[in-house]
Tab-separated table of N, CA, C and O in Angstrom:
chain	number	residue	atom	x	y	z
A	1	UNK	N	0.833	-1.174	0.000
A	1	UNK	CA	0.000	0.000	0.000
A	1	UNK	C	0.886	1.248	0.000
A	1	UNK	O	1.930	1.287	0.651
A	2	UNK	N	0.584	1.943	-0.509
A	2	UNK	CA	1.390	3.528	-0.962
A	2	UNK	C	0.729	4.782	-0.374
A	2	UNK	O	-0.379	5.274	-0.586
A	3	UNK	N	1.783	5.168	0.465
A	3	UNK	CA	1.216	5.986	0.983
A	3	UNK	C	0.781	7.498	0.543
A	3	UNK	O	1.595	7.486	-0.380
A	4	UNK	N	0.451	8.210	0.478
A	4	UNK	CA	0.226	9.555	-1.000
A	4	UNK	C	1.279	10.293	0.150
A	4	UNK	O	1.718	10.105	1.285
A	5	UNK	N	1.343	11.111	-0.802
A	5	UNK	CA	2.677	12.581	-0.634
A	5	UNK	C	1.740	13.354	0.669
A	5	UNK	O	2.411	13.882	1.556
A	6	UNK	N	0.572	13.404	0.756
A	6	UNK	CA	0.408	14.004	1.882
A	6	UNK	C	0.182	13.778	3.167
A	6	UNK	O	0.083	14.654	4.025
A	7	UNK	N	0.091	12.551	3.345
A	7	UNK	CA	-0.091	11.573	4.296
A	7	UNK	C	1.723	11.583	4.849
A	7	UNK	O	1.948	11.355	6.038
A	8	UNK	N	2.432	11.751	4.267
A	8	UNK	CA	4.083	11.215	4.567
A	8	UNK	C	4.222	13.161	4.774
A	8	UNK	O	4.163	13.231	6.001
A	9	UNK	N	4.312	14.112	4.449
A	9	UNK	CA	4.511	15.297	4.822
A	9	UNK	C	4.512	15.763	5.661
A	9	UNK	O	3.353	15.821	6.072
A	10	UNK	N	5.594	16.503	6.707
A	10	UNK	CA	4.995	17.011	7.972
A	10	UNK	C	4.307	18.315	8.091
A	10	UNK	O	4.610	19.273	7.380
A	11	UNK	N	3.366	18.351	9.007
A	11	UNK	CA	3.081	19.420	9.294
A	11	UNK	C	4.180	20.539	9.937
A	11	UNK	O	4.762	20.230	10.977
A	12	UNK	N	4.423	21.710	9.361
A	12	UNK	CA	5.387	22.614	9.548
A	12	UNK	C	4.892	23.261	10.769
A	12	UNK	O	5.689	23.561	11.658
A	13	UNK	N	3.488	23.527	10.893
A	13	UNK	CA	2.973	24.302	12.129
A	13	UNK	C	3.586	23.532	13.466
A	13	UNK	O	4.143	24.138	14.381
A	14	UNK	N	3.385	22.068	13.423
A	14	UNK	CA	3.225	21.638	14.680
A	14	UNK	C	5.256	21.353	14.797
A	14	UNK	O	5.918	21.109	15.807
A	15	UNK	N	5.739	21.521	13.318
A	15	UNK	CA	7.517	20.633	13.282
A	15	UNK	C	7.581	22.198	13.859
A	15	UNK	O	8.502	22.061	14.664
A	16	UNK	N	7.232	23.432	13.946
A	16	UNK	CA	8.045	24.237	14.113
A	16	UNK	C	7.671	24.957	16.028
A	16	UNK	O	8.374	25.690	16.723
A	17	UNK	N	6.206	24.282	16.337
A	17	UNK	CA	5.766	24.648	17.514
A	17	UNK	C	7.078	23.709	18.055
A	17	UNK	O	8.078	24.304	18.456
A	18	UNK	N	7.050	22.566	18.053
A	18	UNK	CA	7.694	21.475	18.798
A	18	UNK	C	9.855	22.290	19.047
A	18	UNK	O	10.664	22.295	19.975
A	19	UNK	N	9.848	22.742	17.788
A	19	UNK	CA	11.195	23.469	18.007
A	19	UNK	C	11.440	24.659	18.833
A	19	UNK	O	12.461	24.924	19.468
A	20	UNK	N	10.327	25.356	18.727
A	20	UNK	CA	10.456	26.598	19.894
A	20	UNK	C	10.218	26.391	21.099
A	20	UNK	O	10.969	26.865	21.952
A	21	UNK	N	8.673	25.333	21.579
A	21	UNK	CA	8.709	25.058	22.830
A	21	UNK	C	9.159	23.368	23.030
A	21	UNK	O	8.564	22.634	23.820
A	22	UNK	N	10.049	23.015	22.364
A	22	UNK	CA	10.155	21.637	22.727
A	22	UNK	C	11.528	21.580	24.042
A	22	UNK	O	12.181	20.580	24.340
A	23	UNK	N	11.648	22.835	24.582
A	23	UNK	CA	12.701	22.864	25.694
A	23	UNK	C	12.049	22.167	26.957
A	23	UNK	O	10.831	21.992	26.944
A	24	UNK	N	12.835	21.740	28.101
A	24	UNK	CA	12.131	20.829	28.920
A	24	UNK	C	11.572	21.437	30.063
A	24	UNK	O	10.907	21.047	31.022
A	25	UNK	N	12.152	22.768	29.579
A	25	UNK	CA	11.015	23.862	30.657
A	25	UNK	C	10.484	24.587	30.387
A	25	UNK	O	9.819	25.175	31.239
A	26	UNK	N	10.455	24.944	29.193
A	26	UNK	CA	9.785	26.236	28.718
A	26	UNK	C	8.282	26.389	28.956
A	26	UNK	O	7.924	27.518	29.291
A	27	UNK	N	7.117	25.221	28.812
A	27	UNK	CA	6.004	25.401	29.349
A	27	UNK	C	6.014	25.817	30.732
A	27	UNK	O	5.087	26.562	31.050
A	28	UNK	N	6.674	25.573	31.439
A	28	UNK	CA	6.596	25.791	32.509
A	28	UNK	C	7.147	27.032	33.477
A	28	UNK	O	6.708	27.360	34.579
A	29	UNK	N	8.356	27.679	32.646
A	29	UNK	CA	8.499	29.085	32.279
A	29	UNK	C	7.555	29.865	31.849
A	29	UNK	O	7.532	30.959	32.414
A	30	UNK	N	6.885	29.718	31.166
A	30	UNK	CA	5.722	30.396	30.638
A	30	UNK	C	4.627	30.268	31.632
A	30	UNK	O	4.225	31.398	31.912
A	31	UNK	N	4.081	29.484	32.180
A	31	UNK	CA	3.651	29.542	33.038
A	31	UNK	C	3.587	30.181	34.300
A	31	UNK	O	2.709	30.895	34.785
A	32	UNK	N	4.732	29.774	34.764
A	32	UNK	CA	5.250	30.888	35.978
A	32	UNK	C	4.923	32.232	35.895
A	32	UNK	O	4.078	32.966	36.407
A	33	UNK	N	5.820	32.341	35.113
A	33	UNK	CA	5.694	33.873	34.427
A	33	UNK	C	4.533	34.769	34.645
A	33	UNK	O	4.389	35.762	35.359
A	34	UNK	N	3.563	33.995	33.642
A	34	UNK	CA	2.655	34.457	33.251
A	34	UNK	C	0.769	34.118	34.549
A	34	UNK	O	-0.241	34.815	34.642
A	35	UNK	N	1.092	32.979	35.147
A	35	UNK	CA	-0.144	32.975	35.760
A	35	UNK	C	0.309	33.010	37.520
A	35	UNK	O	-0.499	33.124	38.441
A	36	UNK	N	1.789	32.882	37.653
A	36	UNK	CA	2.401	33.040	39.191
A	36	UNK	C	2.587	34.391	39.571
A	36	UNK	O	2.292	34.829	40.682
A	37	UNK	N	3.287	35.333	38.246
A	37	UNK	CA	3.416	36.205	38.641
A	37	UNK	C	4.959	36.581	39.178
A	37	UNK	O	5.507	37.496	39.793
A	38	UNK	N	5.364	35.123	38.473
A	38	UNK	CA	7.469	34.859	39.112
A	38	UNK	C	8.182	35.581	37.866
A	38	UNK	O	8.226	34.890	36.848
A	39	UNK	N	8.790	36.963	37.781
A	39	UNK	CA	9.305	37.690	37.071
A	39	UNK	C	10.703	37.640	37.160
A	39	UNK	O	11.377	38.226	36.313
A	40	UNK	N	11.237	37.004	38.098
A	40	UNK	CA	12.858	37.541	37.924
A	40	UNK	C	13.719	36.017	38.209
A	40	UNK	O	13.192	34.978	38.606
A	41	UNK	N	14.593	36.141	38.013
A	41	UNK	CA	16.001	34.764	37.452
A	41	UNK	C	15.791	33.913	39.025
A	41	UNK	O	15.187	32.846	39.132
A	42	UNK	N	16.108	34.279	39.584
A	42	UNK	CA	16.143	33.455	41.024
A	42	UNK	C	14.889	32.773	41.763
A	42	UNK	O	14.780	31.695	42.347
A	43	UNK	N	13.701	34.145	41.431
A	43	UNK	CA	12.177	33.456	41.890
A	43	UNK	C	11.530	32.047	40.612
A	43	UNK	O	10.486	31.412	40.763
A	44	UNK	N	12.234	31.934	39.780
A	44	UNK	CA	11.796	31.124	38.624
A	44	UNK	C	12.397	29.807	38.932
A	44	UNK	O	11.788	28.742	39.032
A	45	UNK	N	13.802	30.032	39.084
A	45	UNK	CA	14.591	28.968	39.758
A	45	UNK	C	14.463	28.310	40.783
A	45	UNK	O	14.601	27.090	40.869
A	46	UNK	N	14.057	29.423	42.068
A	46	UNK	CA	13.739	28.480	43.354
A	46	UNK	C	12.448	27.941	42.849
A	46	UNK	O	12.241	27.035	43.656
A	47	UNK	N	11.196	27.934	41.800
A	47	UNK	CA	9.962	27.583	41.712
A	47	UNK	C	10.046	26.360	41.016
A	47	UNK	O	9.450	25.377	41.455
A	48	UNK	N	10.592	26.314	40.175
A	48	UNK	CA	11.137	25.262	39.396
A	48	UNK	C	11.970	24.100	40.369
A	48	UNK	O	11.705	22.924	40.614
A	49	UNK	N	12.903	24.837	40.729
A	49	UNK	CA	13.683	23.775	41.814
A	49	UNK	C	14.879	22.855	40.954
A	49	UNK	O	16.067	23.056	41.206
A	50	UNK	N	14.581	22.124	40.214
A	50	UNK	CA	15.487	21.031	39.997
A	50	UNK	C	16.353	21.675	38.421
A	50	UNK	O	17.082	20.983	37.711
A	51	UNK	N	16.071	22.876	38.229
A	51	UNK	CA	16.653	23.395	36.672
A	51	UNK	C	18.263	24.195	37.044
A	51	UNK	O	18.282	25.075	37.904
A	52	UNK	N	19.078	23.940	36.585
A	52	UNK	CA	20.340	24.337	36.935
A	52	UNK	C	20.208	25.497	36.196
A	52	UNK	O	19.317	25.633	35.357
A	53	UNK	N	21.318	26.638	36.536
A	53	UNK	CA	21.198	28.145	36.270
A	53	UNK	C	21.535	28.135	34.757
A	53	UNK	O	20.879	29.008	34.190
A	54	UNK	N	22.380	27.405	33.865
A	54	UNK	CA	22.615	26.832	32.559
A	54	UNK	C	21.570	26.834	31.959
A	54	UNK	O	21.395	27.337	30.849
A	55	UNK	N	20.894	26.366	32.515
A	55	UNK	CA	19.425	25.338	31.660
A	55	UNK	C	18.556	26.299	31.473
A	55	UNK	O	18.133	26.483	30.332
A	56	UNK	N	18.093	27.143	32.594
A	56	UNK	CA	17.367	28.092	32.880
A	56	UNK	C	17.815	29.796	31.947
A	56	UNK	O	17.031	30.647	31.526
A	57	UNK	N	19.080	29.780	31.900
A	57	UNK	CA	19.383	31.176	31.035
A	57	UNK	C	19.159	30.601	29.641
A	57	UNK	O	18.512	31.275	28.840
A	58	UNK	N	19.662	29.360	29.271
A	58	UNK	CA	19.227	28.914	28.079
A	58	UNK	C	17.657	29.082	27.386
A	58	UNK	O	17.215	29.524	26.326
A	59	UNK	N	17.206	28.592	28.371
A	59	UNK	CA	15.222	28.544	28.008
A	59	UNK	C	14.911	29.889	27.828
A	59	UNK	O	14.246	30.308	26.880
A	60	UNK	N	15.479	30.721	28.910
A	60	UNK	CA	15.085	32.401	28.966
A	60	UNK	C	15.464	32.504	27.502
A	60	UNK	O	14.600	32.296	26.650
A	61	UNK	N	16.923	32.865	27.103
A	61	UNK	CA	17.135	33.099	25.992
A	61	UNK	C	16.742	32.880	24.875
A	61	UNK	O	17.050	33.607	23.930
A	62	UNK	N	15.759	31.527	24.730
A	62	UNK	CA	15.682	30.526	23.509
A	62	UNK	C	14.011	31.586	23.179
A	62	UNK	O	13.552	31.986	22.109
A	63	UNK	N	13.431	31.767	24.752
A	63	UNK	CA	11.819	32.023	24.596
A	63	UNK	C	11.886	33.643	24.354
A	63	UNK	O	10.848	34.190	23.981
A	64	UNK	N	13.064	34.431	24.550
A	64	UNK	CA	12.693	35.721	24.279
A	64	UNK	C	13.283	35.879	22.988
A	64	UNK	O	12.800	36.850	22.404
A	65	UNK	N	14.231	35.219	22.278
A	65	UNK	CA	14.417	35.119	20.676
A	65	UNK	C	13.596	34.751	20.046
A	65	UNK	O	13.196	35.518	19.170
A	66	UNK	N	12.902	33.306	20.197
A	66	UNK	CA	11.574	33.609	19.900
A	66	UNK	C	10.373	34.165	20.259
A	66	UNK	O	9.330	33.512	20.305
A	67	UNK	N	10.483	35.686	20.593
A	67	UNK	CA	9.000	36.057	20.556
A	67	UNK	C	8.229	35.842	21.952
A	67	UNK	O	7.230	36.551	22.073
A	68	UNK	N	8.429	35.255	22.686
A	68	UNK	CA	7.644	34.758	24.086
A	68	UNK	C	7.819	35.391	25.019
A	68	UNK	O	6.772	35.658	25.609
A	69	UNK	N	8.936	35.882	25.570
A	69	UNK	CA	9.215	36.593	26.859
A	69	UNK	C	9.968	37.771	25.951
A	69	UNK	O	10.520	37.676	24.855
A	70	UNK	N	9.732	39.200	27.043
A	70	UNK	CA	10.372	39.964	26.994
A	70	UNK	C	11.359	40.479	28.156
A	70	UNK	O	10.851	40.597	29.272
A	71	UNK	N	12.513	40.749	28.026
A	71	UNK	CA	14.037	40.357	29.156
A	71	UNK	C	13.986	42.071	29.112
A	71	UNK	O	14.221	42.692	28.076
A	72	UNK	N	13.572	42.860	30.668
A	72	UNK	CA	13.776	43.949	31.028
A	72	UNK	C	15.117	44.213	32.182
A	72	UNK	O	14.876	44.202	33.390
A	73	UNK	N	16.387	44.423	31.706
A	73	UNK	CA	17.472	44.771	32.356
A	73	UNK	C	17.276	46.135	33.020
A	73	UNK	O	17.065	47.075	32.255
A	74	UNK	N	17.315	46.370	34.298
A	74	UNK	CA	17.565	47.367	35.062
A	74	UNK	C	18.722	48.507	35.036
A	74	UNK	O	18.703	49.737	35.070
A	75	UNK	N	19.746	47.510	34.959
A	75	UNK	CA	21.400	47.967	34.970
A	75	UNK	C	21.420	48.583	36.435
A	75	UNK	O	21.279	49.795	36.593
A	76	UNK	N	21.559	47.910	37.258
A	76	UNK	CA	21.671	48.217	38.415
A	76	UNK	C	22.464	47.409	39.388
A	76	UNK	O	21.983	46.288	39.553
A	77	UNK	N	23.415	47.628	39.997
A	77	UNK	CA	24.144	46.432	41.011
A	77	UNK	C	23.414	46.413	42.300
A	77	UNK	O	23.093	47.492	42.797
A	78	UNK	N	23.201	45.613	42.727
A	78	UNK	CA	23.449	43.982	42.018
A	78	UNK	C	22.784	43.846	40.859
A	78	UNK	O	21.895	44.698	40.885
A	79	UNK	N	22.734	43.269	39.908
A	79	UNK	CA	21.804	43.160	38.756
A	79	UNK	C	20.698	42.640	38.786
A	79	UNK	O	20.560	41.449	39.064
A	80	UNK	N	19.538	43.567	38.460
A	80	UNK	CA	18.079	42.868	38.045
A	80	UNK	C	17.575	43.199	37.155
A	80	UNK	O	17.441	44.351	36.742
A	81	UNK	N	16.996	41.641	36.452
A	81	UNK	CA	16.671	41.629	35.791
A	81	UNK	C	14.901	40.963	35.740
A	81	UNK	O	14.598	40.094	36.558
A	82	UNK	N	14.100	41.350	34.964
A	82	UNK	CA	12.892	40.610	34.914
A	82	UNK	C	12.392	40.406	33.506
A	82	UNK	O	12.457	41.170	32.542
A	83	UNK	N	11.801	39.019	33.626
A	83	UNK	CA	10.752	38.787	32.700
A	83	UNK	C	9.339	39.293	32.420
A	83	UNK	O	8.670	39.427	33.444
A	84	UNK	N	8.751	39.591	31.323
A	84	UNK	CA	7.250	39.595	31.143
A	84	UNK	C	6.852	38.907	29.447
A	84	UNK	O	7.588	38.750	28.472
A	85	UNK	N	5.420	38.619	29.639
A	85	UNK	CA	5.169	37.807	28.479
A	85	UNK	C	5.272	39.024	27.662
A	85	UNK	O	5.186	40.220	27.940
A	86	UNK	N	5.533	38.215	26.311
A	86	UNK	CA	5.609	39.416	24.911
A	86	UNK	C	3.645	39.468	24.519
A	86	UNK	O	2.702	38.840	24.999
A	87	UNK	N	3.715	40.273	23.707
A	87	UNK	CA	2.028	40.156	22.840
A	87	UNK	C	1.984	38.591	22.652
A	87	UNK	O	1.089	38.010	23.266
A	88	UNK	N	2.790	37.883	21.925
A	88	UNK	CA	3.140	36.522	21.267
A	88	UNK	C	2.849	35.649	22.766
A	88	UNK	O	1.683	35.289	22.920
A	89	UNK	N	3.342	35.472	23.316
A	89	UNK	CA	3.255	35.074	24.668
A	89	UNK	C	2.072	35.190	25.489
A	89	UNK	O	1.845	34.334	26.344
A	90	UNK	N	1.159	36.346	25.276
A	90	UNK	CA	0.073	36.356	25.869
A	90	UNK	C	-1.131	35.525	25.060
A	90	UNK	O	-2.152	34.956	25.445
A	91	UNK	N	-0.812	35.633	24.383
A	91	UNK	CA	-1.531	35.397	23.257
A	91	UNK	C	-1.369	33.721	23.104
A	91	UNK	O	-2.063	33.234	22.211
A	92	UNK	N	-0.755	33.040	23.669
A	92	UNK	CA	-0.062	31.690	24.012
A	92	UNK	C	-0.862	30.600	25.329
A	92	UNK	O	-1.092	29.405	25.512
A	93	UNK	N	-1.084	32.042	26.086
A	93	UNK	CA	-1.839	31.590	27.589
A	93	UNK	C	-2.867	30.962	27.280
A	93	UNK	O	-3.209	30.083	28.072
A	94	UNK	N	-3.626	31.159	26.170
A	94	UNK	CA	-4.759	30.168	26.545
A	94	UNK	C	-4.778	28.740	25.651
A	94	UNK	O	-5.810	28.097	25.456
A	95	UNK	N	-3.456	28.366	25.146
A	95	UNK	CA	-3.036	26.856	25.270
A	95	UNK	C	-2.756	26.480	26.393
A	95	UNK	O	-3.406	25.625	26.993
A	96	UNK	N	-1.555	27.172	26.930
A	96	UNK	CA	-1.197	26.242	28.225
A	96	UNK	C	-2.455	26.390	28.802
A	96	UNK	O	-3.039	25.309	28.737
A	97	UNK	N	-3.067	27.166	29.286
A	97	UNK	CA	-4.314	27.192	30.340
A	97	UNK	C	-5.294	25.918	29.577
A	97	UNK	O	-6.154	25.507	30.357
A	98	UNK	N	-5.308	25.353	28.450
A	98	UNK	CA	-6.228	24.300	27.965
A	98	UNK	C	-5.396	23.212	28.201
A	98	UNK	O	-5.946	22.195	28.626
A	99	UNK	N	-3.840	23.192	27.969
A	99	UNK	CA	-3.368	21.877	28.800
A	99	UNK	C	-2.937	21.734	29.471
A	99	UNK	O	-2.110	20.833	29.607
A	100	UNK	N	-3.507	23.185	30.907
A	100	UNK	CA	-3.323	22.700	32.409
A	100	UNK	C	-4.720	21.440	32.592
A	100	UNK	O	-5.023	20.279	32.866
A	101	UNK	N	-5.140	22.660	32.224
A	101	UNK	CA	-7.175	22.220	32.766
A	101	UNK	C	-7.339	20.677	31.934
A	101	UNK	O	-8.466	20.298	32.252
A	102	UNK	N	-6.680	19.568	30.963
A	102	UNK	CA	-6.843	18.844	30.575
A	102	UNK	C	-5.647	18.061	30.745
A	102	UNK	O	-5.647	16.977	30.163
A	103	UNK	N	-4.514	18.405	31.490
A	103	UNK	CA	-3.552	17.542	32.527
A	103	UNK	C	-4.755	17.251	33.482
A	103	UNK	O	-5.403	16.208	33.397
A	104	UNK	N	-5.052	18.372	34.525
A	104	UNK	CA	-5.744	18.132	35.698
A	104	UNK	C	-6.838	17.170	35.547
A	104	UNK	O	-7.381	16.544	36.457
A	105	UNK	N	-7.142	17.114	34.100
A	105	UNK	CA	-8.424	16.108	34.441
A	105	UNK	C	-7.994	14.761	33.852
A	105	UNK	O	-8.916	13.946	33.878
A	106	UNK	N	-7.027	14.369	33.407
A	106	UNK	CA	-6.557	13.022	32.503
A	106	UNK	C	-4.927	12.890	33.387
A	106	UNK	O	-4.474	11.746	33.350
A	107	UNK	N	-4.328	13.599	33.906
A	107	UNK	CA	-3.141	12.841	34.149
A	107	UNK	C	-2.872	12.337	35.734
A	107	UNK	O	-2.922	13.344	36.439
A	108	UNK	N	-2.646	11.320	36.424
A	108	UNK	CA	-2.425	10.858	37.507
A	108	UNK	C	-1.983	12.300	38.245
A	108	UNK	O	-1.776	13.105	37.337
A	109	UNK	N	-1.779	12.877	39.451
A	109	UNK	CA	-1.249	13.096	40.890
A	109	UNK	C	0.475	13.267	40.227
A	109	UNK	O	1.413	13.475	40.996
């Protein structure tokens, strides 16, 4: 059986969602962020808990190049810095908010 050319094609929408948020925290960065109210490098980290400071500037970086977070530097010593969602990012919230509310009802504790 042969499969037709469109059946074997990927979808670009979902090959290219999976590349921007396919980081192993970034939903959950976004989240924070956006429904906790955790804006800055250290409150994200202690919330998260198990993400090393590497991992965590990485995701920051990956989600405000693409479009998701916007990175507001103070320039101030000690340095602070904070996050907020971009337009793109807000505009994002009501996926995750459809696969909190459909974790909570299908995935174990």
């Amino acid at each position: 059986m042969r499969k037709t050319e469109a059946a074997v094609q990927r979808c670009k929408t979902m090959s290219t969602l999976q590349k921007i948020l396919g980081g192993k925290w970034k939903l959950e960065i976004l989240y924070y962020i956006a429904r906790c109210d955790i804006r800055r490098f250290g409150a994200l980290r202690r919330q998260i808990g198990e993400i090393t400071e590497s991992s965590l500037t990485k995701q920051l970086r990956e989600l405000e190049a693409d479009g998701f977070l916007i990175r507001h530097d103070f320039h101030e010593i000690p340095p602070r810095v904070e996050y907020t969602l971009s337009e793109l990012g807000t505009s994002f919230m009501d996926v995750i908010d459809y696969m909190k509310a459909w974790g909570d009802r299908n995935l174990p504790d």
